[in-house]
Amino acid sequence: MSSAPVVLGIETSCDETGVGIVVDGELRANVIASSIDEQARFGGVVPEVASRAHVDAIGPTIDAACKRAGIALTDVDAVAVTAGPGLVGSLLVGVAAAKGLASGLGVDLYGINHLAAHVAVDEMEHGELPDPVIALLVSGGHSSLVLLEGDRIQPLGQTLDDAAGEAFDKVARVLGLPFPGGPHIDRAAREGDPSAFDLPRGLAHDPDHRFDFSFSGLKTAVTRLVASLGEPVSDRQVADVAASFQEAVADVLSRKAVEACRTHGIEHLVLGGGVAANSRLRALTGDRAESAGLILRVPRPDLCTDNGAMVAALGARLIRHGVAPTSPGFPATSSMPVTSVAFS
Ligand code: KG4
Ligand code: ZN
């Protein structure tokens, strides 16, 4: 491998076909093709539609990323790919492409964990992650607090029901906003009053679940609230519900993340995953981290939602840390645990 490794990362765990290229630790390309427009009319991701879209998009997206990075495919020193968690049919497209590419080029292959990649992507913007660090991982399928120390990942808490992103998507549907709901709620909330409605903060004061989350009670409360407003719901009401809901989610997530850092004596906090793109979560966590004397790192919004750069970033980190590549027989795994960074 050259002294300035060129790492190509492939992400196909859900509905985004993402290809990122990192050269010598620097992000050179991050190209995304999304089947979101096809999915939006179903109000959610249809796995079969996503898999077929990945098959169509994977080749052109790899080509476009190489072009953007100004490299030829033959310049690639290592290929990284999301092996899980995610939709198995979608994962298989990326994994098959990565295996073919690595084998054809005769280069190393890393089958990595999507959740770890959501954290590693921050290195593209803010340099090497501090050690130890606590990560709040909030996406469409996961909400977890983890403590990263050396090569150990210690889960501190997780959602007991819906993921944070899932709650955004479900509440958006109740409000008549398009899928995926997170960005639409974020936008609508800007015009709303976050204290208009007093909504529940699940597990906020439960000593048995200090670092766990629960969003299903909040989702039910919003559904009841919207039903009580009668038809038609005005733009003003949508904005107020969106802002009050977003405040409840951001309040619980940021409070527990900061509390976890305090309890474990950790000075650094990093946010990752699609929900970390949320403007209120970023701002409130920033304020609370500052008051608690913590240093917060959050990737820029387009690196929070699914992309190929995060996979290339984690691949580059594993290479830098001397982690051995994955043997090529690894599977696509729909439920890869948060504690495993990559297959060995
Ligand atoms: O990480 P991600 O792109 O995909 C998964 O790994 O699941 O996260 C997608 C989730 C969706 O639920 C989407 O609604 C949410 O992230 N999301 C947001 C925002 N942007 C995306 N949630 C709140 N505010 C946002 N600005
Ligand atoms: Zn994700």
mmCIF file of C-alpha atoms and ligand atoms in Angstrom:
data_model
loop_
_atom_site.group_PDB
_atom_site.id
_atom_site.type_symbol
_atom_site.label_atom_id
_atom_site.label_comp_id
_atom_site.label_asym_id
_atom_site.label_seq_id
_atom_site.Cartn_x
_atom_site.Cartn_y
_atom_site.Cartn_z
ATOM 1 C CA MET A 1 0.000 0.000 0.000
ATOM 2 C CA SER A 2 1.258 3.506 -0.802
ATOM 3 C CA SER A 3 2.203 5.884 2.031
ATOM 4 C CA ALA A 4 -0.880 7.962 1.209
ATOM 5 C CA PRO A 5 -3.555 5.276 1.177
ATOM 6 C CA VAL A 6 -6.528 5.787 -1.079
ATOM 7 C CA VAL A 7 -9.592 4.282 0.617
ATOM 8 C CA LEU A 8 -12.880 3.867 -1.217
ATOM 9 C CA GLY A 9 -15.945 3.445 1.022
ATOM 10 C CA ILE A 10 -19.292 2.008 -0.044
ATOM 11 C CA GLU A 11 -22.542 2.530 1.882
ATOM 12 C CA THR A 12 -25.776 0.779 0.897
ATOM 13 C CA SER A 13 -27.416 -0.098 4.232
ATOM 14 C CA CYS A 14 -30.700 1.698 3.574
ATOM 15 C CA ASP A 15 -31.869 3.841 0.648
ATOM 16 C CA GLU A 16 -28.728 5.873 -0.050
ATOM 17 C CA THR A 17 -26.060 4.547 -2.396
ATOM 18 C CA GLY A 18 -23.007 6.375 -1.085
ATOM 19 C CA VAL A 19 -19.397 6.262 -2.230
ATOM 20 C CA GLY A 20 -16.677 8.200 -0.442
ATOM 21 C CA ILE A 21 -12.966 8.479 -1.167
ATOM 22 C CA VAL A 22 -10.375 9.370 1.441
ATOM 23 C CA VAL A 23 -6.801 10.087 0.341
ATOM 24 C CA ASP A 24 -4.161 10.256 3.067
ATOM 25 C CA GLY A 25 -6.797 11.003 5.719
ATOM 26 C CA GLU A 26 -8.474 13.701 3.684
ATOM 27 C CA LEU A 27 -11.986 13.460 2.266
ATOM 28 C CA ARG A 28 -11.794 13.884 -1.519
ATOM 29 C CA ALA A 29 -15.220 12.698 -2.679
ATOM 30 C CA ASN A 30 -18.617 11.959 -1.181
ATOM 31 C CA VAL A 31 -21.166 11.068 -3.859
ATOM 32 C CA ILE A 32 -24.700 9.976 -2.994
ATOM 33 C CA ALA A 33 -27.505 8.611 -5.136
ATOM 34 C CA SER A 34 -30.758 8.269 -3.237
ATOM 35 C CA SER A 35 -33.959 6.383 -3.978
ATOM 36 C CA ILE A 36 -35.757 8.675 -1.545
ATOM 37 C CA ASP A 37 -38.040 10.153 -4.208
ATOM 38 C CA GLU A 38 -39.193 6.655 -5.160
ATOM 39 C CA GLN A 39 -39.607 5.766 -1.456
ATOM 40 C CA ALA A 40 -41.421 8.969 -0.461
ATOM 41 C CA ARG A 41 -44.610 7.954 -2.235
ATOM 42 C CA PHE A 42 -44.770 4.820 -0.029
ATOM 43 C CA GLY A 43 -44.203 6.902 3.118
ATOM 44 C CA GLY A 44 -41.184 4.797 4.095
ATOM 45 C CA VAL A 45 -38.366 2.678 2.712
ATOM 46 C CA VAL A 46 -39.547 -0.372 0.760
ATOM 47 C CA PRO A 47 -36.616 -2.834 0.939
ATOM 48 C CA GLU A 48 -37.152 -4.291 -2.552
ATOM 49 C CA VAL A 49 -37.275 -0.827 -4.124
ATOM 50 C CA ALA A 50 -34.110 0.167 -2.249
ATOM 51 C CA SER A 51 -32.172 -2.964 -3.331
ATOM 52 C CA ARG A 52 -33.071 -2.496 -6.981
ATOM 53 C CA ALA A 53 -32.121 1.178 -6.859
ATOM 54 C CA HIS A 54 -28.723 0.253 -5.360
ATOM 55 C CA VAL A 55 -28.080 -2.186 -8.230
ATOM 56 C CA ASP A 56 -28.733 0.621 -10.739
ATOM 57 C CA ALA A 57 -26.761 3.259 -8.844
ATOM 58 C CA ILE A 58 -23.693 1.465 -7.508
ATOM 59 C CA GLY A 59 -21.574 1.456 -10.687
ATOM 60 C CA PRO A 60 -22.248 5.075 -11.711
ATOM 61 C CA THR A 61 -21.765 6.275 -8.116
ATOM 62 C CA ILE A 62 -18.337 4.597 -7.871
ATOM 63 C CA ASP A 63 -17.354 6.179 -11.205
ATOM 64 C CA ALA A 64 -18.623 9.611 -10.152
ATOM 65 C CA ALA A 65 -16.717 9.453 -6.851
ATOM 66 C CA CYS A 66 -13.438 8.536 -8.583
ATOM 67 C CA LYS A 67 -13.956 11.399 -11.017
ATOM 68 C CA ARG A 68 -14.706 13.842 -8.198
ATOM 69 C CA ALA A 69 -11.596 12.705 -6.285
ATOM 70 C CA GLY A 70 -9.464 12.928 -9.435
ATOM 71 C CA ILE A 71 -8.310 9.319 -9.194
ATOM 72 C CA ALA A 72 -8.527 6.188 -11.344
ATOM 73 C CA LEU A 73 -10.081 3.064 -9.871
ATOM 74 C CA THR A 74 -6.638 1.456 -10.069
ATOM 75 C CA ASP A 75 -5.302 4.059 -7.600
ATOM 76 C CA VAL A 76 -7.492 2.586 -4.819
ATOM 77 C CA ASP A 77 -5.435 0.897 -2.045
ATOM 78 C CA ALA A 78 -8.297 -0.435 0.078
ATOM 79 C CA VAL A 79 -12.070 -0.849 -0.111
ATOM 80 C CA ALA A 80 -14.361 -0.471 2.920
ATOM 81 C CA VAL A 81 -18.036 -1.368 2.893
ATOM 82 C CA THR A 82 -20.940 -1.323 5.334
ATOM 83 C CA ALA A 83 -21.515 -4.970 6.319
ATOM 84 C CA GLY A 84 -24.353 -4.112 8.760
ATOM 85 C CA PRO A 85 -26.628 -3.238 10.367
ATOM 86 C CA GLY A 86 -29.220 -2.420 7.732
ATOM 87 C CA LEU A 87 -31.602 -3.914 5.191
ATOM 88 C CA VAL A 88 -30.037 -7.173 4.129
ATOM 89 C CA GLY A 89 -30.960 -6.885 0.426
ATOM 90 C CA SER A 90 -29.483 -3.378 0.311
ATOM 91 C CA LEU A 91 -26.340 -4.359 2.214
ATOM 92 C CA LEU A 92 -25.774 -7.281 -0.162
ATOM 93 C CA VAL A 93 -25.471 -4.957 -3.162
ATOM 94 C CA GLY A 94 -22.701 -2.913 -1.556
ATOM 95 C CA VAL A 95 -20.946 -5.938 -0.070
ATOM 96 C CA ALA A 96 -20.971 -7.784 -3.415
ATOM 97 C CA ALA A 97 -19.667 -4.706 -5.229
ATOM 98 C CA ALA A 98 -16.923 -4.189 -2.636
ATOM 99 C CA LYS A 99 -15.826 -7.811 -2.731
ATOM 100 C CA GLY A 100 -15.683 -7.760 -6.527
ATOM 101 C CA LEU A 101 -13.784 -4.480 -6.556
ATOM 102 C CA ALA A 102 -11.238 -5.508 -3.908
ATOM 103 C CA SER A 103 -10.667 -8.861 -5.534
ATOM 104 C CA GLY A 104 -10.358 -7.370 -9.038
ATOM 105 C CA LEU A 105 -7.921 -4.707 -7.858
ATOM 106 C CA GLY A 106 -6.074 -7.079 -5.514
ATOM 107 C CA VAL A 107 -6.452 -4.702 -2.542
ATOM 108 C CA ASP A 108 -7.496 -5.022 1.121
ATOM 109 C CA LEU A 109 -11.150 -5.143 2.063
ATOM 110 C CA TYR A 110 -12.831 -3.972 5.304
ATOM 111 C CA GLY A 111 -16.409 -5.036 6.158
ATOM 112 C CA ILE A 112 -17.369 -2.394 8.698
ATOM 113 C CA ASN A 113 -20.185 -1.426 11.076
ATOM 114 C CA HIS A 114 -22.434 1.409 9.900
ATOM 115 C CA LEU A 115 -22.850 2.753 13.454
ATOM 116 C CA ALA A 116 -19.107 3.006 14.088
ATOM 117 C CA ALA A 117 -18.785 4.765 10.723
ATOM 118 C CA HIS A 118 -21.309 7.424 11.856
ATOM 119 C CA VAL A 119 -18.812 8.288 14.613
ATOM 120 C CA ALA A 120 -15.600 7.915 12.589
ATOM 121 C CA VAL A 121 -16.789 10.384 9.932
ATOM 122 C CA ASP A 122 -16.179 13.208 12.391
ATOM 123 C CA GLU A 123 -12.427 12.668 11.830
ATOM 124 C CA MET A 124 -12.848 14.032 8.288
ATOM 125 C CA GLU A 125 -13.735 17.407 9.767
ATOM 126 C CA HIS A 126 -12.151 17.589 13.198
ATOM 127 C CA GLY A 127 -9.156 15.225 13.080
ATOM 128 C CA GLU A 128 -8.411 12.098 15.142
ATOM 129 C CA LEU A 129 -11.130 11.286 17.672
ATOM 130 C CA PRO A 130 -10.164 11.803 21.297
ATOM 131 C CA ASP A 131 -9.714 8.668 23.430
ATOM 132 C CA PRO A 132 -11.781 8.086 25.505
ATOM 133 C CA VAL A 133 -14.919 9.649 24.067
ATOM 134 C CA ILE A 134 -18.651 9.139 24.551
ATOM 135 C CA ALA A 135 -20.745 8.919 21.376
ATOM 136 C CA LEU A 136 -24.444 9.613 21.038
ATOM 137 C CA LEU A 137 -25.591 7.664 17.994
ATOM 138 C CA VAL A 138 -29.001 8.674 16.726
ATOM 139 C CA SER A 139 -30.284 7.429 13.396
ATOM 140 C CA GLY A 140 -33.403 6.025 11.759
ATOM 141 C CA GLY A 141 -32.806 2.579 13.259
ATOM 142 C CA HIS A 142 -30.678 3.199 16.370
ATOM 143 C CA SER A 143 -30.351 5.404 19.422
ATOM 144 C CA SER A 144 -27.425 4.530 21.663
ATOM 145 C CA LEU A 145 -24.925 6.022 24.038
ATOM 146 C CA VAL A 146 -21.545 4.298 23.902
ATOM 147 C CA LEU A 147 -18.195 4.809 25.580
ATOM 148 C CA LEU A 148 -15.246 4.352 23.197
ATOM 149 C CA GLU A 149 -11.916 3.628 24.896
ATOM 150 C CA GLY A 150 -8.985 2.112 23.017
ATOM 151 C CA ASP A 151 -10.521 -0.650 20.890
ATOM 152 C CA ARG A 152 -13.300 -1.230 23.399
ATOM 153 C CA ILE A 153 -16.874 -0.077 22.834
ATOM 154 C CA GLN A 154 -18.985 -0.115 25.980
ATOM 155 C CA PRO A 155 -22.730 0.351 25.460
ATOM 156 C CA LEU A 156 -24.121 2.690 28.142
ATOM 157 C CA GLY A 157 -27.727 2.872 27.014
ATOM 158 C CA GLN A 158 -30.079 2.527 24.106
ATOM 159 C CA THR A 159 -33.666 3.023 23.093
ATOM 160 C CA LEU A 160 -36.141 0.579 24.571
ATOM 161 C CA ASP A 161 -38.590 1.087 21.702
ATOM 162 C CA ASP A 162 -38.452 3.496 18.730
ATOM 163 C CA ALA A 163 -35.203 5.003 17.480
ATOM 164 C CA ALA A 164 -35.026 8.813 17.595
ATOM 165 C CA GLY A 165 -35.157 9.079 13.787
ATOM 166 C CA GLU A 166 -38.082 6.683 13.638
ATOM 167 C CA ALA A 167 -39.962 8.980 16.050
ATOM 168 C CA PHE A 168 -39.228 11.977 13.789
ATOM 169 C CA ASP A 169 -40.479 10.014 10.771
ATOM 170 C CA LYS A 170 -43.670 8.835 12.508
ATOM 171 C CA VAL A 171 -44.518 12.257 13.940
ATOM 172 C CA ALA A 172 -43.945 13.832 10.520
ATOM 173 C CA ARG A 173 -46.457 11.418 9.047
ATOM 174 C CA VAL A 174 -49.022 12.392 11.712
ATOM 175 C CA LEU A 175 -48.412 16.047 10.799
ATOM 176 C CA GLY A 176 -48.784 15.353 7.066
ATOM 177 C CA LEU A 177 -45.112 16.109 6.349
ATOM 178 C CA PRO A 178 -43.147 14.067 3.770
ATOM 179 C CA PHE A 179 -40.785 11.138 4.420
ATOM 180 C CA PRO A 180 -38.132 11.157 5.800
ATOM 181 C CA GLY A 181 -39.620 13.398 8.452
ATOM 182 C CA GLY A 182 -36.552 14.648 10.333
ATOM 183 C CA PRO A 183 -35.512 17.482 8.020
ATOM 184 C CA HIS A 184 -39.155 18.561 7.513
ATOM 185 C CA ILE A 185 -39.824 18.721 11.261
ATOM 186 C CA ASP A 186 -36.554 20.609 11.720
ATOM 187 C CA ARG A 187 -37.689 23.164 9.104
ATOM 188 C CA ALA A 188 -41.306 23.468 10.346
ATOM 189 C CA ALA A 189 -40.080 23.844 13.951
ATOM 190 C CA ARG A 190 -38.214 27.034 13.066
ATOM 191 C CA GLU A 191 -41.551 28.851 12.798
ATOM 192 C CA GLY A 192 -42.998 27.198 15.928
ATOM 193 C CA ASP A 193 -42.991 27.690 19.693
ATOM 194 C CA PRO A 194 -41.135 24.854 21.480
ATOM 195 C CA SER A 195 -43.108 25.500 24.670
ATOM 196 C CA ALA A 196 -46.525 25.518 22.960
ATOM 197 C CA PHE A 197 -47.255 21.958 24.127
ATOM 198 C CA ASP A 198 -45.881 20.149 27.151
ATOM 199 C CA LEU A 199 -44.862 16.725 25.818
ATOM 200 C CA PRO A 200 -43.482 13.749 27.793
ATOM 201 C CA ARG A 201 -39.739 13.154 28.229
ATOM 202 C CA GLY A 202 -39.529 9.331 28.282
ATOM 203 C CA LEU A 203 -37.300 7.797 31.012
ATOM 204 C CA ALA A 204 -35.971 11.261 31.885
ATOM 205 C CA HIS A 205 -35.842 10.513 35.606
ATOM 206 C CA ASP A 206 -35.817 6.716 35.739
ATOM 207 C CA PRO A 207 -32.832 5.558 37.848
ATOM 208 C CA ASP A 208 -33.006 2.062 36.292
ATOM 209 C CA HIS A 209 -32.640 3.534 32.797
ATOM 210 C CA ARG A 210 -30.321 6.486 33.305
ATOM 211 C CA PHE A 211 -28.844 6.290 29.822
ATOM 212 C CA ASP A 212 -31.657 4.526 27.983
ATOM 213 C CA PHE A 213 -34.256 6.231 25.820
ATOM 214 C CA SER A 214 -37.923 5.711 25.028
ATOM 215 C CA PHE A 215 -39.774 7.630 22.337
ATOM 216 C CA SER A 216 -42.957 5.636 21.825
ATOM 217 C CA GLY A 217 -44.865 7.466 24.620
ATOM 218 C CA LEU A 218 -43.899 10.787 23.058
ATOM 219 C CA LYS A 219 -45.055 9.604 19.640
ATOM 220 C CA THR A 220 -48.412 8.489 21.084
ATOM 221 C CA ALA A 221 -48.792 11.815 22.927
ATOM 222 C CA VAL A 222 -48.208 13.723 19.678
ATOM 223 C CA THR A 223 -50.691 11.520 17.807
ATOM 224 C CA ARG A 224 -53.368 12.220 20.474
ATOM 225 C CA LEU A 225 -52.523 15.910 20.522
ATOM 226 C CA VAL A 226 -52.853 16.258 16.740
ATOM 227 C CA ALA A 227 -56.168 14.356 16.782
ATOM 228 C CA SER A 228 -57.438 16.768 19.466
ATOM 229 C CA LEU A 229 -56.615 19.804 17.324
ATOM 230 C CA GLY A 230 -59.340 18.876 14.824
ATOM 231 C CA GLU A 231 -59.256 19.259 11.029
ATOM 232 C CA PRO A 232 -57.723 21.030 9.263
ATOM 233 C CA VAL A 233 -54.523 21.525 11.263
ATOM 234 C CA SER A 234 -53.118 24.973 10.498
ATOM 235 C CA ASP A 235 -49.512 25.693 9.503
ATOM 236 C CA ARG A 236 -49.114 27.462 12.835
ATOM 237 C CA GLN A 237 -50.250 24.353 14.730
ATOM 238 C CA VAL A 238 -47.956 22.102 12.667
ATOM 239 C CA ALA A 239 -45.039 24.398 13.482
ATOM 240 C CA ASP A 240 -45.876 24.441 17.207
ATOM 241 C CA VAL A 241 -46.274 20.644 17.410
ATOM 242 C CA ALA A 242 -43.033 20.136 15.426
ATOM 243 C CA ALA A 243 -41.124 22.554 17.683
ATOM 244 C CA SER A 244 -42.542 21.059 20.918
ATOM 245 C CA PHE A 245 -41.808 17.489 19.768
ATOM 246 C CA GLN A 246 -38.291 18.375 18.600
ATOM 247 C CA GLU A 247 -37.627 20.106 21.932
ATOM 248 C CA ALA A 248 -38.687 16.989 23.871
ATOM 249 C CA VAL A 249 -36.359 14.741 21.816
ATOM 250 C CA ALA A 250 -33.414 17.157 21.936
ATOM 251 C CA ASP A 251 -33.918 17.710 25.671
ATOM 252 C CA VAL A 252 -33.748 14.015 26.577
ATOM 253 C CA LEU A 253 -30.918 13.139 24.179
ATOM 254 C CA SER A 254 -28.677 16.050 25.143
ATOM 255 C CA ARG A 255 -29.380 15.739 28.883
ATOM 256 C CA LYS A 256 -28.522 12.015 28.944
ATOM 257 C CA ALA A 257 -25.433 12.408 26.742
ATOM 258 C CA VAL A 258 -23.995 15.138 28.982
ATOM 259 C CA GLU A 259 -24.946 13.209 32.114
ATOM 260 C CA ALA A 260 -23.184 10.087 30.771
ATOM 261 C CA CYS A 261 -19.983 12.110 30.253
ATOM 262 C CA ARG A 262 -20.182 13.500 33.794
ATOM 263 C CA THR A 263 -20.893 10.105 35.373
ATOM 264 C CA HIS A 264 -18.038 8.389 33.560
ATOM 265 C CA GLY A 265 -15.618 11.303 33.877
ATOM 266 C CA ILE A 266 -15.280 11.695 30.096
ATOM 267 C CA GLU A 267 -14.486 15.129 28.701
ATOM 268 C CA HIS A 268 -15.297 14.575 25.031
ATOM 269 C CA LEU A 269 -18.685 13.941 23.424
ATOM 270 C CA VAL A 270 -19.351 13.228 19.766
ATOM 271 C CA LEU A 271 -22.720 13.064 17.989
ATOM 272 C CA GLY A 272 -23.378 10.854 14.973
ATOM 273 C CA GLY A 273 -26.220 9.575 12.775
ATOM 274 C CA GLY A 274 -28.960 11.257 10.756
ATOM 275 C CA VAL A 275 -30.692 12.836 13.771
ATOM 276 C CA ALA A 276 -27.406 14.570 14.679
ATOM 277 C CA ALA A 277 -28.179 16.792 11.652
ATOM 278 C CA ASN A 278 -31.033 18.268 13.719
ATOM 279 C CA SER A 279 -30.439 21.950 14.371
ATOM 280 C CA ARG A 280 -32.038 22.017 17.830
ATOM 281 C CA LEU A 281 -30.220 18.877 19.035
ATOM 282 C CA ARG A 282 -26.915 20.370 17.889
ATOM 283 C CA ALA A 283 -27.577 23.724 19.568
ATOM 284 C CA LEU A 284 -28.948 22.388 22.868
ATOM 285 C CA THR A 285 -26.199 19.764 23.216
ATOM 286 C CA GLY A 286 -23.663 22.487 22.431
ATOM 287 C CA ASP A 287 -25.048 24.726 25.216
ATOM 288 C CA ARG A 288 -25.255 21.945 27.781
ATOM 289 C CA ALA A 289 -21.824 20.550 26.910
ATOM 290 C CA GLU A 290 -20.320 24.003 27.315
ATOM 291 C CA SER A 291 -21.988 24.539 30.700
ATOM 292 C CA ALA A 292 -20.661 21.158 31.832
ATOM 293 C CA GLY A 293 -17.122 21.961 30.607
ATOM 294 C CA LEU A 294 -17.243 19.268 27.910
ATOM 295 C CA ILE A 295 -15.847 19.411 24.402
ATOM 296 C CA LEU A 296 -18.482 18.544 21.806
ATOM 297 C CA ARG A 297 -17.768 17.369 18.255
ATOM 298 C CA VAL A 298 -20.532 17.103 15.671
ATOM 299 C CA PRO A 299 -19.965 16.376 11.979
ATOM 300 C CA ARG A 300 -21.490 18.858 9.548
ATOM 301 C CA PRO A 301 -25.119 17.929 8.701
ATOM 302 C CA ASP A 302 -24.448 16.269 5.323
ATOM 303 C CA LEU A 303 -21.914 13.944 6.967
ATOM 304 C CA CYS A 304 -24.433 12.988 9.698
ATOM 305 C CA THR A 305 -26.965 11.404 7.351
ATOM 306 C CA ASP A 306 -25.955 8.199 5.540
ATOM 307 C CA ASN A 307 -23.060 8.615 3.100
ATOM 308 C CA GLY A 308 -20.011 6.826 1.714
ATOM 309 C CA ALA A 309 -17.490 9.210 3.303
ATOM 310 C CA MET A 310 -18.221 7.740 6.726
ATOM 311 C CA VAL A 311 -17.370 4.243 5.513
ATOM 312 C CA ALA A 312 -14.146 5.407 3.865
ATOM 313 C CA ALA A 313 -13.333 7.383 7.038
ATOM 314 C CA LEU A 314 -13.689 4.300 9.241
ATOM 315 C CA GLY A 315 -11.690 2.213 6.739
ATOM 316 C CA ALA A 316 -8.893 4.816 6.807
ATOM 317 C CA ARG A 317 -8.947 4.836 10.612
ATOM 318 C CA LEU A 318 -8.682 1.037 10.814
ATOM 319 C CA ILE A 319 -5.727 1.068 8.394
ATOM 320 C CA ARG A 320 -4.032 3.829 10.426
ATOM 321 C CA HIS A 321 -4.515 1.772 13.590
ATOM 322 C CA GLY A 322 -3.004 -1.322 11.961
ATOM 323 C CA VAL A 323 -6.240 -3.337 12.041
ATOM 324 C CA ALA A 324 -6.052 -6.397 9.767
ATOM 325 C CA PRO A 325 -8.393 -6.443 6.761
ATOM 326 C CA THR A 326 -11.549 -8.547 6.764
ATOM 327 C CA SER A 327 -11.342 -11.980 5.182
ATOM 328 C CA PRO A 328 -13.457 -11.899 2.020
ATOM 329 C CA GLY A 329 -16.095 -14.434 3.134
ATOM 330 C CA PHE A 330 -17.819 -12.021 5.544
ATOM 331 C CA PRO A 331 -21.614 -11.780 5.368
ATOM 332 C CA ALA A 332 -24.015 -8.845 5.099
ATOM 333 C CA THR A 333 -25.542 -8.726 8.586
ATOM 334 C CA SER A 334 -28.822 -6.965 9.233
ATOM 335 C CA SER A 335 -28.281 -6.792 13.001
ATOM 336 C CA MET A 336 -24.595 -6.098 13.598
ATOM 337 C CA PRO A 337 -24.125 -5.126 17.275
ATOM 338 C CA VAL A 338 -22.920 -1.639 18.163
ATOM 339 C CA THR A 339 -19.888 -3.203 19.907
ATOM 340 C CA SER A 340 -18.310 -4.608 16.734
ATOM 341 C CA VAL A 341 -16.462 -2.077 14.569
ATOM 342 C CA ALA A 342 -15.588 -4.407 11.712
ATOM 343 C CA PHE A 343 -15.474 -8.067 10.794
ATOM 344 C CA SER A 344 -12.066 -9.671 11.264
HETATM 345 O O1 KG4 B 1 -28.278 7.822 9.791
HETATM 346 P P1 KG4 B 1 -29.416 7.966 8.842
HETATM 347 O O2 KG4 B 1 -29.224 8.810 7.610
HETATM 348 O O3 KG4 B 1 -29.915 6.558 8.375
HETATM 349 C C1 KG4 B 1 -29.914 5.462 9.253
HETATM 350 O O4 KG4 B 1 -28.830 4.918 9.526
HETATM 351 O O5 KG4 B 1 -31.024 5.189 9.770
HETATM 352 O O6 KG4 B 1 -30.644 8.534 9.693
HETATM 353 C C2 KG4 B 1 -31.874 8.737 9.080
HETATM 354 C C3 KG4 B 1 -32.799 9.365 10.094
HETATM 355 C C4 KG4 B 1 -34.219 9.524 9.556
HETATM 356 O O7 KG4 B 1 -35.104 9.021 10.537
HETATM 357 C C5 KG4 B 1 -34.364 11.020 9.359
HETATM 358 O O8 KG4 B 1 -35.688 11.480 9.544
HETATM 359 C C6 KG4 B 1 -33.427 11.551 10.433
HETATM 360 O O9 KG4 B 1 -32.333 10.692 10.406
HETATM 361 N N1 KG4 B 1 -32.992 12.928 10.162
HETATM 362 C C7 KG4 B 1 -33.261 13.962 10.980
HETATM 363 C C8 KG4 B 1 -32.746 15.131 10.341
HETATM 364 N N2 KG4 B 1 -32.157 14.744 9.168
HETATM 365 C C9 KG4 B 1 -32.314 13.395 9.079
HETATM 366 N N3 KG4 B 1 -33.910 14.011 12.152
HETATM 367 C C10 KG4 B 1 -34.061 15.211 12.722
HETATM 368 N N4 KG4 B 1 -33.619 16.373 12.184
HETATM 369 C C11 KG4 B 1 -32.947 16.369 11.008
HETATM 370 N N5 KG4 B 1 -32.507 17.530 10.481
HETATM 371 ZN ZN ZN B 2 -27.111 5.743 9.333
#
